[in-house]
Amino acid sequence: MFTHTYYGNSLQEWLISFSIIIGAILLNKVIVLLNKHVISKLTSKTNNRLDDILFKMLEAPVLLGIMFIAIWIASSRLDLDPKIDSFFSKSYQFLIVINITWFIVRFVNALIEEYVVPVAEGQSHKYLDNTLVPIIRRTILGVIWAIGLMMALKNVGVDVGALIAGLGIGGLAFALAAQDTIKNIFGGITIFTDRPFRIGDRIKVDGFEGFVEDIGIRSTRLRTLQKRLVTIPNYKIVEASIENVSDEPMRQVNTKIGLVYNTTPEKMNEALAILNNIPKIIKEVDSKDLIAVFSNFSNFSLDINFIYWVKKSGDVMITPSKVNLEILKSFNEAGLAFAFPTQTLYLNNDNVGNDKILT
């Protein structure tokens, strides 16, 4: 039975080839268990993280590489059609280089995540921050993939030089047809060099206000205050006026307070003293450049203009609420009455000779 020929090979040869593939699958299972229960425990005892990253990133490409080698060995020992044999051979040469490239990409990406991202997030570096990390990552990984792909194509007999030349001619035609995309790319480069904002900053641009979630080569994604995601082409951002709200050192708050008209000058001075004392009570309010002045005689109130600054550490919504509560409490304790819209009418009754006042 084992000597019977099927598609040019005996049943025994087919079984041996399939056994090689099954053996590779079992070997992969052993490697996974070994890595999980032995190697990972050994690397975790070392003082650095480099060996942990190396073995973690190496596992998947090694398992895939073993399967490629097993399939190549299994196919090469069979008597197959020359075209099929050539296909397996070239596929192996192409995929093995791609597999090695995949490992290098995984390893480099893990190194960036382990060593570069914490530095950027900590903002301890003068030039490196979480805005530049994505473009650095994509550039490095893109270059690695490009080199790996060219080497893989060269392995299977493709003339890489002629291919690049052809791509250059085609690239010119593509550039003419994709002018907007090119404008966005140069806009992205401008954003990365000028750095008007970073990921996480709150900005106002092109009629939208929100937090920057991602800065890409083609576009920038903004999460608005309504929690909607807006994607803005980079060339529009470069051409627009950008207001970086997060970059403000302090937030100005302008409050108008109206007191009733029977407020005495002494009580007005007491009100101004209460307002000038606010920074001593609420630490999020900056004591510098604080303004509290009796500004105007309005129709129904004596107006006080109170201008103060919320520090960077203070919440721009909660701090004004604290200030308003403190003003309400202190003014009530001091007997200062807030004004509200009123109108006084004087009625003169000549027949009776008695005036009436209606308020």
PDB file of C-alpha atoms in Angstrom, residues 128-346:
ATOM      1  CA  LEU A 128      11.197  64.521  22.476  1.00  0.00           C
ATOM      2  CA  ASP A 129       7.544  64.356  23.446  1.00  0.00           C
ATOM      3  CA  ASN A 130       4.457  62.240  22.751  1.00  0.00           C
ATOM      4  CA  THR A 131       3.771  64.274  19.607  1.00  0.00           C
ATOM      5  CA  LEU A 132       6.985  63.197  17.887  1.00  0.00           C
ATOM      6  CA  VAL A 133       6.990  59.556  19.027  1.00  0.00           C
ATOM      7  CA  PRO A 134       4.273  58.366  16.553  1.00  0.00           C
ATOM      8  CA  ILE A 135       6.034  59.897  13.532  1.00  0.00           C
ATOM      9  CA  ILE A 136       9.426  58.566  14.678  1.00  0.00           C
ATOM     10  CA  ARG A 137       7.929  55.119  15.154  1.00  0.00           C
ATOM     11  CA  ARG A 138       6.187  55.078  11.759  1.00  0.00           C
ATOM     12  CA  THR A 139       9.265  56.384   9.948  1.00  0.00           C
ATOM     13  CA  ILE A 140      11.648  53.821  11.452  1.00  0.00           C
ATOM     14  CA  LEU A 141       9.268  50.897  10.975  1.00  0.00           C
ATOM     15  CA  GLY A 142       8.442  52.036   7.438  1.00  0.00           C
ATOM     16  CA  VAL A 143      12.141  52.137   6.501  1.00  0.00           C
ATOM     17  CA  ILE A 144      12.698  48.653   7.964  1.00  0.00           C
ATOM     18  CA  TRP A 145       9.736  47.226   6.048  1.00  0.00           C
ATOM     19  CA  ALA A 146      10.916  48.887   2.824  1.00  0.00           C
ATOM     20  CA  ILE A 147      14.419  47.428   3.155  1.00  0.00           C
ATOM     21  CA  GLY A 148      13.051  43.997   4.042  1.00  0.00           C
ATOM     22  CA  LEU A 149      10.631  44.010   1.114  1.00  0.00           C
ATOM     23  CA  MET A 150      13.380  44.979  -1.362  1.00  0.00           C
ATOM     24  CA  MET A 151      15.648  42.213  -0.047  1.00  0.00           C
ATOM     25  CA  ALA A 152      12.808  39.682  -0.294  1.00  0.00           C
ATOM     26  CA  LEU A 153      12.040  40.714  -3.868  1.00  0.00           C
ATOM     27  CA  LYS A 154      15.724  40.518  -4.769  1.00  0.00           C
ATOM     28  CA  ASN A 155      15.832  36.969  -3.360  1.00  0.00           C
ATOM     29  CA  VAL A 156      13.177  35.827  -5.823  1.00  0.00           C
ATOM     30  CA  GLY A 157      14.944  37.391  -8.816  1.00  0.00           C
ATOM     31  CA  VAL A 158      13.163  40.746  -9.112  1.00  0.00           C
ATOM     32  CA  ASP A 159      15.321  43.576 -10.502  1.00  0.00           C
ATOM     33  CA  VAL A 160      14.935  46.005  -7.618  1.00  0.00           C
ATOM     34  CA  GLY A 161      16.793  48.828  -9.434  1.00  0.00           C
ATOM     35  CA  ALA A 162      14.447  48.678 -12.414  1.00  0.00           C
ATOM     36  CA  LEU A 163      11.484  48.452 -10.057  1.00  0.00           C
ATOM     37  CA  ILE A 164      12.565  51.601  -8.194  1.00  0.00           C
ATOM     38  CA  ALA A 165      13.102  53.434 -11.488  1.00  0.00           C
ATOM     39  CA  GLY A 166       9.649  52.412 -12.648  1.00  0.00           C
ATOM     40  CA  LEU A 167       8.187  53.525  -9.359  1.00  0.00           C
ATOM     41  CA  GLY A 168       9.931  56.879  -9.784  1.00  0.00           C
ATOM     42  CA  ILE A 169       8.209  57.501 -13.120  1.00  0.00           C
ATOM     43  CA  GLY A 170       4.924  56.245 -11.763  1.00  0.00           C
ATOM     44  CA  GLY A 171       5.454  58.334  -8.618  1.00  0.00           C
ATOM     45  CA  LEU A 172       5.612  61.508 -10.706  1.00  0.00           C
ATOM     46  CA  ALA A 173       2.252  60.746 -12.272  1.00  0.00           C
ATOM     47  CA  PHE A 174       0.882  59.790  -8.887  1.00  0.00           C
ATOM     48  CA  ALA A 175       2.140  63.051  -7.353  1.00  0.00           C
ATOM     49  CA  LEU A 176       0.259  65.069  -9.954  1.00  0.00           C
ATOM     50  CA  ALA A 177      -2.919  63.135  -9.199  1.00  0.00           C
ATOM     51  CA  ALA A 178      -2.511  63.358  -5.425  1.00  0.00           C
ATOM     52  CA  GLN A 179      -1.659  66.989  -4.809  1.00  0.00           C
ATOM     53  CA  ASP A 180      -3.958  67.274  -1.797  1.00  0.00           C
ATOM     54  CA  THR A 181      -2.340  64.255  -0.162  1.00  0.00           C
ATOM     55  CA  ILE A 182       1.113  65.745  -0.710  1.00  0.00           C
ATOM     56  CA  LYS A 183      -0.090  69.039   0.773  1.00  0.00           C
ATOM     57  CA  ASN A 184      -1.288  67.128   3.837  1.00  0.00           C
ATOM     58  CA  ILE A 185       2.054  65.342   4.173  1.00  0.00           C
ATOM     59  CA  PHE A 186       3.999  68.602   4.065  1.00  0.00           C
ATOM     60  CA  GLY A 187       1.445  70.054   6.463  1.00  0.00           C
ATOM     61  CA  GLY A 188       2.135  67.187   8.857  1.00  0.00           C
ATOM     62  CA  ILE A 189       5.878  67.821   8.600  1.00  0.00           C
ATOM     63  CA  THR A 190       5.250  71.502   9.367  1.00  0.00           C
ATOM     64  CA  ILE A 191       3.221  70.581  12.452  1.00  0.00           C
ATOM     65  CA  PHE A 192       5.991  68.324  13.707  1.00  0.00           C
ATOM     66  CA  THR A 193       8.687  70.946  13.169  1.00  0.00           C
ATOM     67  CA  ASP A 194       6.789  74.026  14.409  1.00  0.00           C
ATOM     68  CA  ARG A 195       4.995  72.072  17.170  1.00  0.00           C
ATOM     69  CA  PRO A 196       2.077  74.465  17.749  1.00  0.00           C
ATOM     70  CA  PHE A 197       0.423  71.759  19.864  1.00  0.00           C
ATOM     71  CA  ARG A 198       0.997  68.272  21.221  1.00  0.00           C
ATOM     72  CA  ILE A 199      -1.116  65.163  21.689  1.00  0.00           C
ATOM     73  CA  GLY A 200      -3.456  65.787  24.615  1.00  0.00           C
ATOM     74  CA  ASP A 201      -3.536  69.576  24.186  1.00  0.00           C
ATOM     75  CA  ARG A 202      -6.836  71.408  24.019  1.00  0.00           C
ATOM     76  CA  ILE A 203      -6.899  73.597  20.913  1.00  0.00           C
ATOM     77  CA  LYS A 204      -9.232  75.726  18.794  1.00  0.00           C
ATOM     78  CA  VAL A 205      -8.755  75.401  15.042  1.00  0.00           C
ATOM     79  CA  ASP A 206     -10.925  75.712  11.926  1.00  0.00           C
ATOM     80  CA  GLY A 207     -14.084  76.265  13.980  1.00  0.00           C
ATOM     81  CA  PHE A 208     -13.524  73.220  16.215  1.00  0.00           C
ATOM     82  CA  GLU A 209     -12.412  73.017  19.844  1.00  0.00           C
ATOM     83  CA  GLY A 210     -11.241  69.854  21.539  1.00  0.00           C
ATOM     84  CA  PHE A 211      -8.352  67.655  22.604  1.00  0.00           C
ATOM     85  CA  VAL A 212      -5.733  66.387  20.147  1.00  0.00           C
ATOM     86  CA  GLU A 213      -5.847  62.570  20.026  1.00  0.00           C
ATOM     87  CA  ASP A 214      -3.446  61.853  17.162  1.00  0.00           C
ATOM     88  CA  ILE A 215      -1.187  63.719  14.750  1.00  0.00           C
ATOM     89  CA  GLY A 216      -0.629  61.782  11.544  1.00  0.00           C
ATOM     90  CA  ILE A 217       1.128  62.431   8.283  1.00  0.00           C
ATOM     91  CA  ARG A 218      -2.125  63.157   6.445  1.00  0.00           C
ATOM     92  CA  SER A 219      -4.491  64.440   9.131  1.00  0.00           C
ATOM     93  CA  THR A 220      -4.928  65.337  12.792  1.00  0.00           C
ATOM     94  CA  ARG A 221      -7.695  63.837  14.924  1.00  0.00           C
ATOM     95  CA  LEU A 222      -9.473  66.048  17.439  1.00  0.00           C
ATOM     96  CA  ARG A 223     -11.895  64.913  20.172  1.00  0.00           C
ATOM     97  CA  THR A 224     -14.344  67.794  20.590  1.00  0.00           C
ATOM     98  CA  LEU A 225     -15.913  68.873  23.882  1.00  0.00           C
ATOM     99  CA  GLN A 226     -19.085  67.054  22.718  1.00  0.00           C
ATOM    100  CA  LYS A 227     -16.964  63.838  22.584  1.00  0.00           C
ATOM    101  CA  ARG A 228     -17.140  63.688  18.787  1.00  0.00           C
ATOM    102  CA  LEU A 229     -14.061  62.723  16.768  1.00  0.00           C
ATOM    103  CA  VAL A 230     -13.110  65.242  14.073  1.00  0.00           C
ATOM    104  CA  THR A 231     -10.436  64.522  11.452  1.00  0.00           C
ATOM    105  CA  ILE A 232      -8.881  67.693  10.014  1.00  0.00           C
ATOM    106  CA  PRO A 233      -6.507  67.622   7.008  1.00  0.00           C
ATOM    107  CA  ASN A 234      -3.071  68.879   7.995  1.00  0.00           C
ATOM    108  CA  TYR A 235      -2.874  71.521   5.272  1.00  0.00           C
ATOM    109  CA  LYS A 236      -5.983  73.198   6.706  1.00  0.00           C
ATOM    110  CA  ILE A 237      -4.408  73.287  10.156  1.00  0.00           C
ATOM    111  CA  VAL A 238      -1.211  74.834   8.790  1.00  0.00           C
ATOM    112  CA  GLU A 239      -3.191  77.538   6.971  1.00  0.00           C
ATOM    113  CA  ALA A 240      -5.523  78.273   9.922  1.00  0.00           C
ATOM    114  CA  SER A 241      -5.033  80.249  13.128  1.00  0.00           C
ATOM    115  CA  ILE A 242      -4.482  77.846  16.032  1.00  0.00           C
ATOM    116  CA  GLU A 243      -5.338  78.710  19.622  1.00  0.00           C
ATOM    117  CA  ASN A 244      -3.639  76.364  22.092  1.00  0.00           C
ATOM    118  CA  VAL A 245      -5.853  76.521  25.162  1.00  0.00           C
ATOM    119  CA  SER A 246      -3.681  74.086  27.143  1.00  0.00           C
ATOM    120  CA  ASP A 247      -0.617  76.277  26.665  1.00  0.00           C
ATOM    121  CA  GLU A 248      -2.112  79.224  28.548  1.00  0.00           C
ATOM    122  CA  PRO A 249      -0.282  79.853  31.856  1.00  0.00           C
ATOM    123  CA  MET A 250      -3.516  80.979  33.563  1.00  0.00           C
ATOM    124  CA  ARG A 251      -7.187  81.481  32.683  1.00  0.00           C
ATOM    125  CA  GLN A 252      -8.740  84.935  33.114  1.00  0.00           C
ATOM    126  CA  VAL A 253     -12.188  85.186  34.699  1.00  0.00           C
ATOM    127  CA  ASN A 254     -14.130  88.453  34.484  1.00  0.00           C
ATOM    128  CA  THR A 255     -17.028  88.777  36.939  1.00  0.00           C
ATOM    129  CA  LYS A 256     -19.443  91.698  37.420  1.00  0.00           C
ATOM    130  CA  ILE A 257     -21.116  92.101  40.804  1.00  0.00           C
ATOM    131  CA  GLY A 258     -23.992  94.519  41.413  1.00  0.00           C
ATOM    132  CA  LEU A 259     -24.818  95.933  44.862  1.00  0.00           C
ATOM    133  CA  VAL A 260     -27.969  97.836  45.790  1.00  0.00           C
ATOM    134  CA  TYR A 261     -27.959 101.662  45.592  1.00  0.00           C
ATOM    135  CA  ASN A 262     -28.241 102.183  49.362  1.00  0.00           C
ATOM    136  CA  THR A 263     -24.774 100.616  49.831  1.00  0.00           C
ATOM    137  CA  THR A 264     -22.607 103.073  51.778  1.00  0.00           C
ATOM    138  CA  PRO A 265     -19.030 103.957  50.753  1.00  0.00           C
ATOM    139  CA  GLU A 266     -17.765 102.083  53.811  1.00  0.00           C
ATOM    140  CA  LYS A 267     -19.648  98.941  52.774  1.00  0.00           C
ATOM    141  CA  MET A 268     -18.349  99.302  49.203  1.00  0.00           C
ATOM    142  CA  ASN A 269     -14.768  99.400  50.507  1.00  0.00           C
ATOM    143  CA  GLU A 270     -15.525  96.333  52.613  1.00  0.00           C
ATOM    144  CA  ALA A 271     -16.783  94.519  49.509  1.00  0.00           C
ATOM    145  CA  LEU A 272     -13.592  95.398  47.612  1.00  0.00           C
ATOM    146  CA  ALA A 273     -11.485  94.166  50.550  1.00  0.00           C
ATOM    147  CA  ILE A 274     -13.345  90.839  50.548  1.00  0.00           C
ATOM    148  CA  LEU A 275     -12.639  90.390  46.849  1.00  0.00           C
ATOM    149  CA  ASN A 276      -8.946  91.278  47.204  1.00  0.00           C
ATOM    150  CA  ASN A 277      -8.676  88.673  49.974  1.00  0.00           C
ATOM    151  CA  ILE A 278     -10.014  85.829  47.766  1.00  0.00           C
ATOM    152  CA  PRO A 279      -6.526  84.461  46.749  1.00  0.00           C
ATOM    153  CA  LYS A 280      -5.667  83.909  50.448  1.00  0.00           C
ATOM    154  CA  ILE A 281      -8.733  81.684  50.827  1.00  0.00           C
ATOM    155  CA  ILE A 282      -8.779  79.908  47.450  1.00  0.00           C
ATOM    156  CA  LYS A 283      -5.235  78.860  46.522  1.00  0.00           C
ATOM    157  CA  GLU A 284      -6.083  78.197  42.866  1.00  0.00           C
ATOM    158  CA  VAL A 285      -6.572  81.954  42.345  1.00  0.00           C
ATOM    159  CA  ASP A 286      -3.433  83.921  41.505  1.00  0.00           C
ATOM    160  CA  SER A 287      -2.806  86.962  43.707  1.00  0.00           C
ATOM    161  CA  LYS A 288      -0.987  88.880  40.959  1.00  0.00           C
ATOM    162  CA  ASP A 289      -2.849  91.141  38.525  1.00  0.00           C
ATOM    163  CA  LEU A 290      -6.093  90.755  40.498  1.00  0.00           C
ATOM    164  CA  ILE A 291      -8.472  93.657  39.888  1.00  0.00           C
ATOM    165  CA  ALA A 292     -11.448  94.612  42.061  1.00  0.00           C
ATOM    166  CA  VAL A 293     -12.848  98.092  41.331  1.00  0.00           C
ATOM    167  CA  PHE A 294     -16.076 100.050  41.781  1.00  0.00           C
ATOM    168  CA  SER A 295     -16.642 100.435  38.064  1.00  0.00           C
ATOM    169  CA  ASN A 296     -20.039 101.909  37.303  1.00  0.00           C
ATOM    170  CA  PHE A 297     -23.387 103.380  38.390  1.00  0.00           C
ATOM    171  CA  SER A 298     -25.855 101.211  36.490  1.00  0.00           C
ATOM    172  CA  ASN A 299     -29.609 101.657  36.183  1.00  0.00           C
ATOM    173  CA  PHE A 300     -30.389  99.566  39.245  1.00  0.00           C
ATOM    174  CA  SER A 301     -27.014  98.672  40.812  1.00  0.00           C
ATOM    175  CA  LEU A 302     -23.588  99.839  41.895  1.00  0.00           C
ATOM    176  CA  ASP A 303     -21.271  97.700  39.775  1.00  0.00           C
ATOM    177  CA  ILE A 304     -18.014  96.069  40.834  1.00  0.00           C
ATOM    178  CA  ASN A 305     -15.731  94.662  38.157  1.00  0.00           C
ATOM    179  CA  PHE A 306     -13.783  91.698  39.556  1.00  0.00           C
ATOM    180  CA  ILE A 307     -11.031  90.215  37.335  1.00  0.00           C
ATOM    181  CA  TYR A 308      -8.878  87.339  38.563  1.00  0.00           C
ATOM    182  CA  TRP A 309      -6.720  84.523  37.120  1.00  0.00           C
ATOM    183  CA  VAL A 310      -7.092  80.787  37.682  1.00  0.00           C
ATOM    184  CA  LYS A 311      -3.703  79.074  38.041  1.00  0.00           C
ATOM    185  CA  LYS A 312      -2.582  76.258  35.746  1.00  0.00           C
ATOM    186  CA  SER A 313      -3.086  73.792  38.597  1.00  0.00           C
ATOM    187  CA  GLY A 314      -6.703  74.890  39.125  1.00  0.00           C
ATOM    188  CA  ASP A 315      -9.748  73.619  37.291  1.00  0.00           C
ATOM    189  CA  VAL A 316     -11.225  76.341  35.060  1.00  0.00           C
ATOM    190  CA  MET A 317     -14.766  75.196  35.863  1.00  0.00           C
ATOM    191  CA  ILE A 318     -14.531  74.316  39.576  1.00  0.00           C
ATOM    192  CA  THR A 319     -12.366  77.255  40.692  1.00  0.00           C
ATOM    193  CA  PRO A 320     -14.813  79.998  39.552  1.00  0.00           C
ATOM    194  CA  SER A 321     -17.562  78.080  41.343  1.00  0.00           C
ATOM    195  CA  LYS A 322     -15.490  78.136  44.557  1.00  0.00           C
ATOM    196  CA  VAL A 323     -14.867  81.855  44.121  1.00  0.00           C
ATOM    197  CA  ASN A 324     -18.575  82.597  43.586  1.00  0.00           C
ATOM    198  CA  LEU A 325     -19.546  80.591  46.683  1.00  0.00           C
ATOM    199  CA  GLU A 326     -16.954  82.442  48.769  1.00  0.00           C
ATOM    200  CA  ILE A 327     -18.246  85.817  47.506  1.00  0.00           C
ATOM    201  CA  LEU A 328     -21.850  84.835  48.277  1.00  0.00           C
ATOM    202  CA  LYS A 329     -20.958  83.670  51.795  1.00  0.00           C
ATOM    203  CA  SER A 330     -18.725  86.647  52.658  1.00  0.00           C
ATOM    204  CA  PHE A 331     -21.097  89.268  51.262  1.00  0.00           C
ATOM    205  CA  ASN A 332     -24.058  87.787  53.176  1.00  0.00           C
ATOM    206  CA  GLU A 333     -22.027  87.756  56.391  1.00  0.00           C
ATOM    207  CA  ALA A 334     -21.031  91.401  55.804  1.00  0.00           C
ATOM    208  CA  GLY A 335     -24.623  92.456  55.144  1.00  0.00           C
ATOM    209  CA  LEU A 336     -23.934  93.417  51.517  1.00  0.00           C
ATOM    210  CA  ALA A 337     -27.074  93.127  49.400  1.00  0.00           C
ATOM    211  CA  PHE A 338     -26.920  92.071  45.766  1.00  0.00           C
ATOM    212  CA  ALA A 339     -28.936  94.173  43.351  1.00  0.00           C
ATOM    213  CA  PHE A 340     -31.515  92.875  40.931  1.00  0.00           C
ATOM    214  CA  PRO A 341     -33.502  94.692  38.203  1.00  0.00           C
ATOM    215  CA  THR A 342     -35.878  97.161  39.889  1.00  0.00           C
ATOM    216  CA  GLN A 343     -37.712 100.331  38.868  1.00  0.00           C
ATOM    217  CA  THR A 344     -39.057 103.154  41.063  1.00  0.00           C
ATOM    218  CA  LEU A 345     -42.110 105.175  39.890  1.00  0.00           C
ATOM    219  CA  TYR A 346     -43.021 108.550  41.415  1.00  0.00           C
TER     220      TYR A 346
END
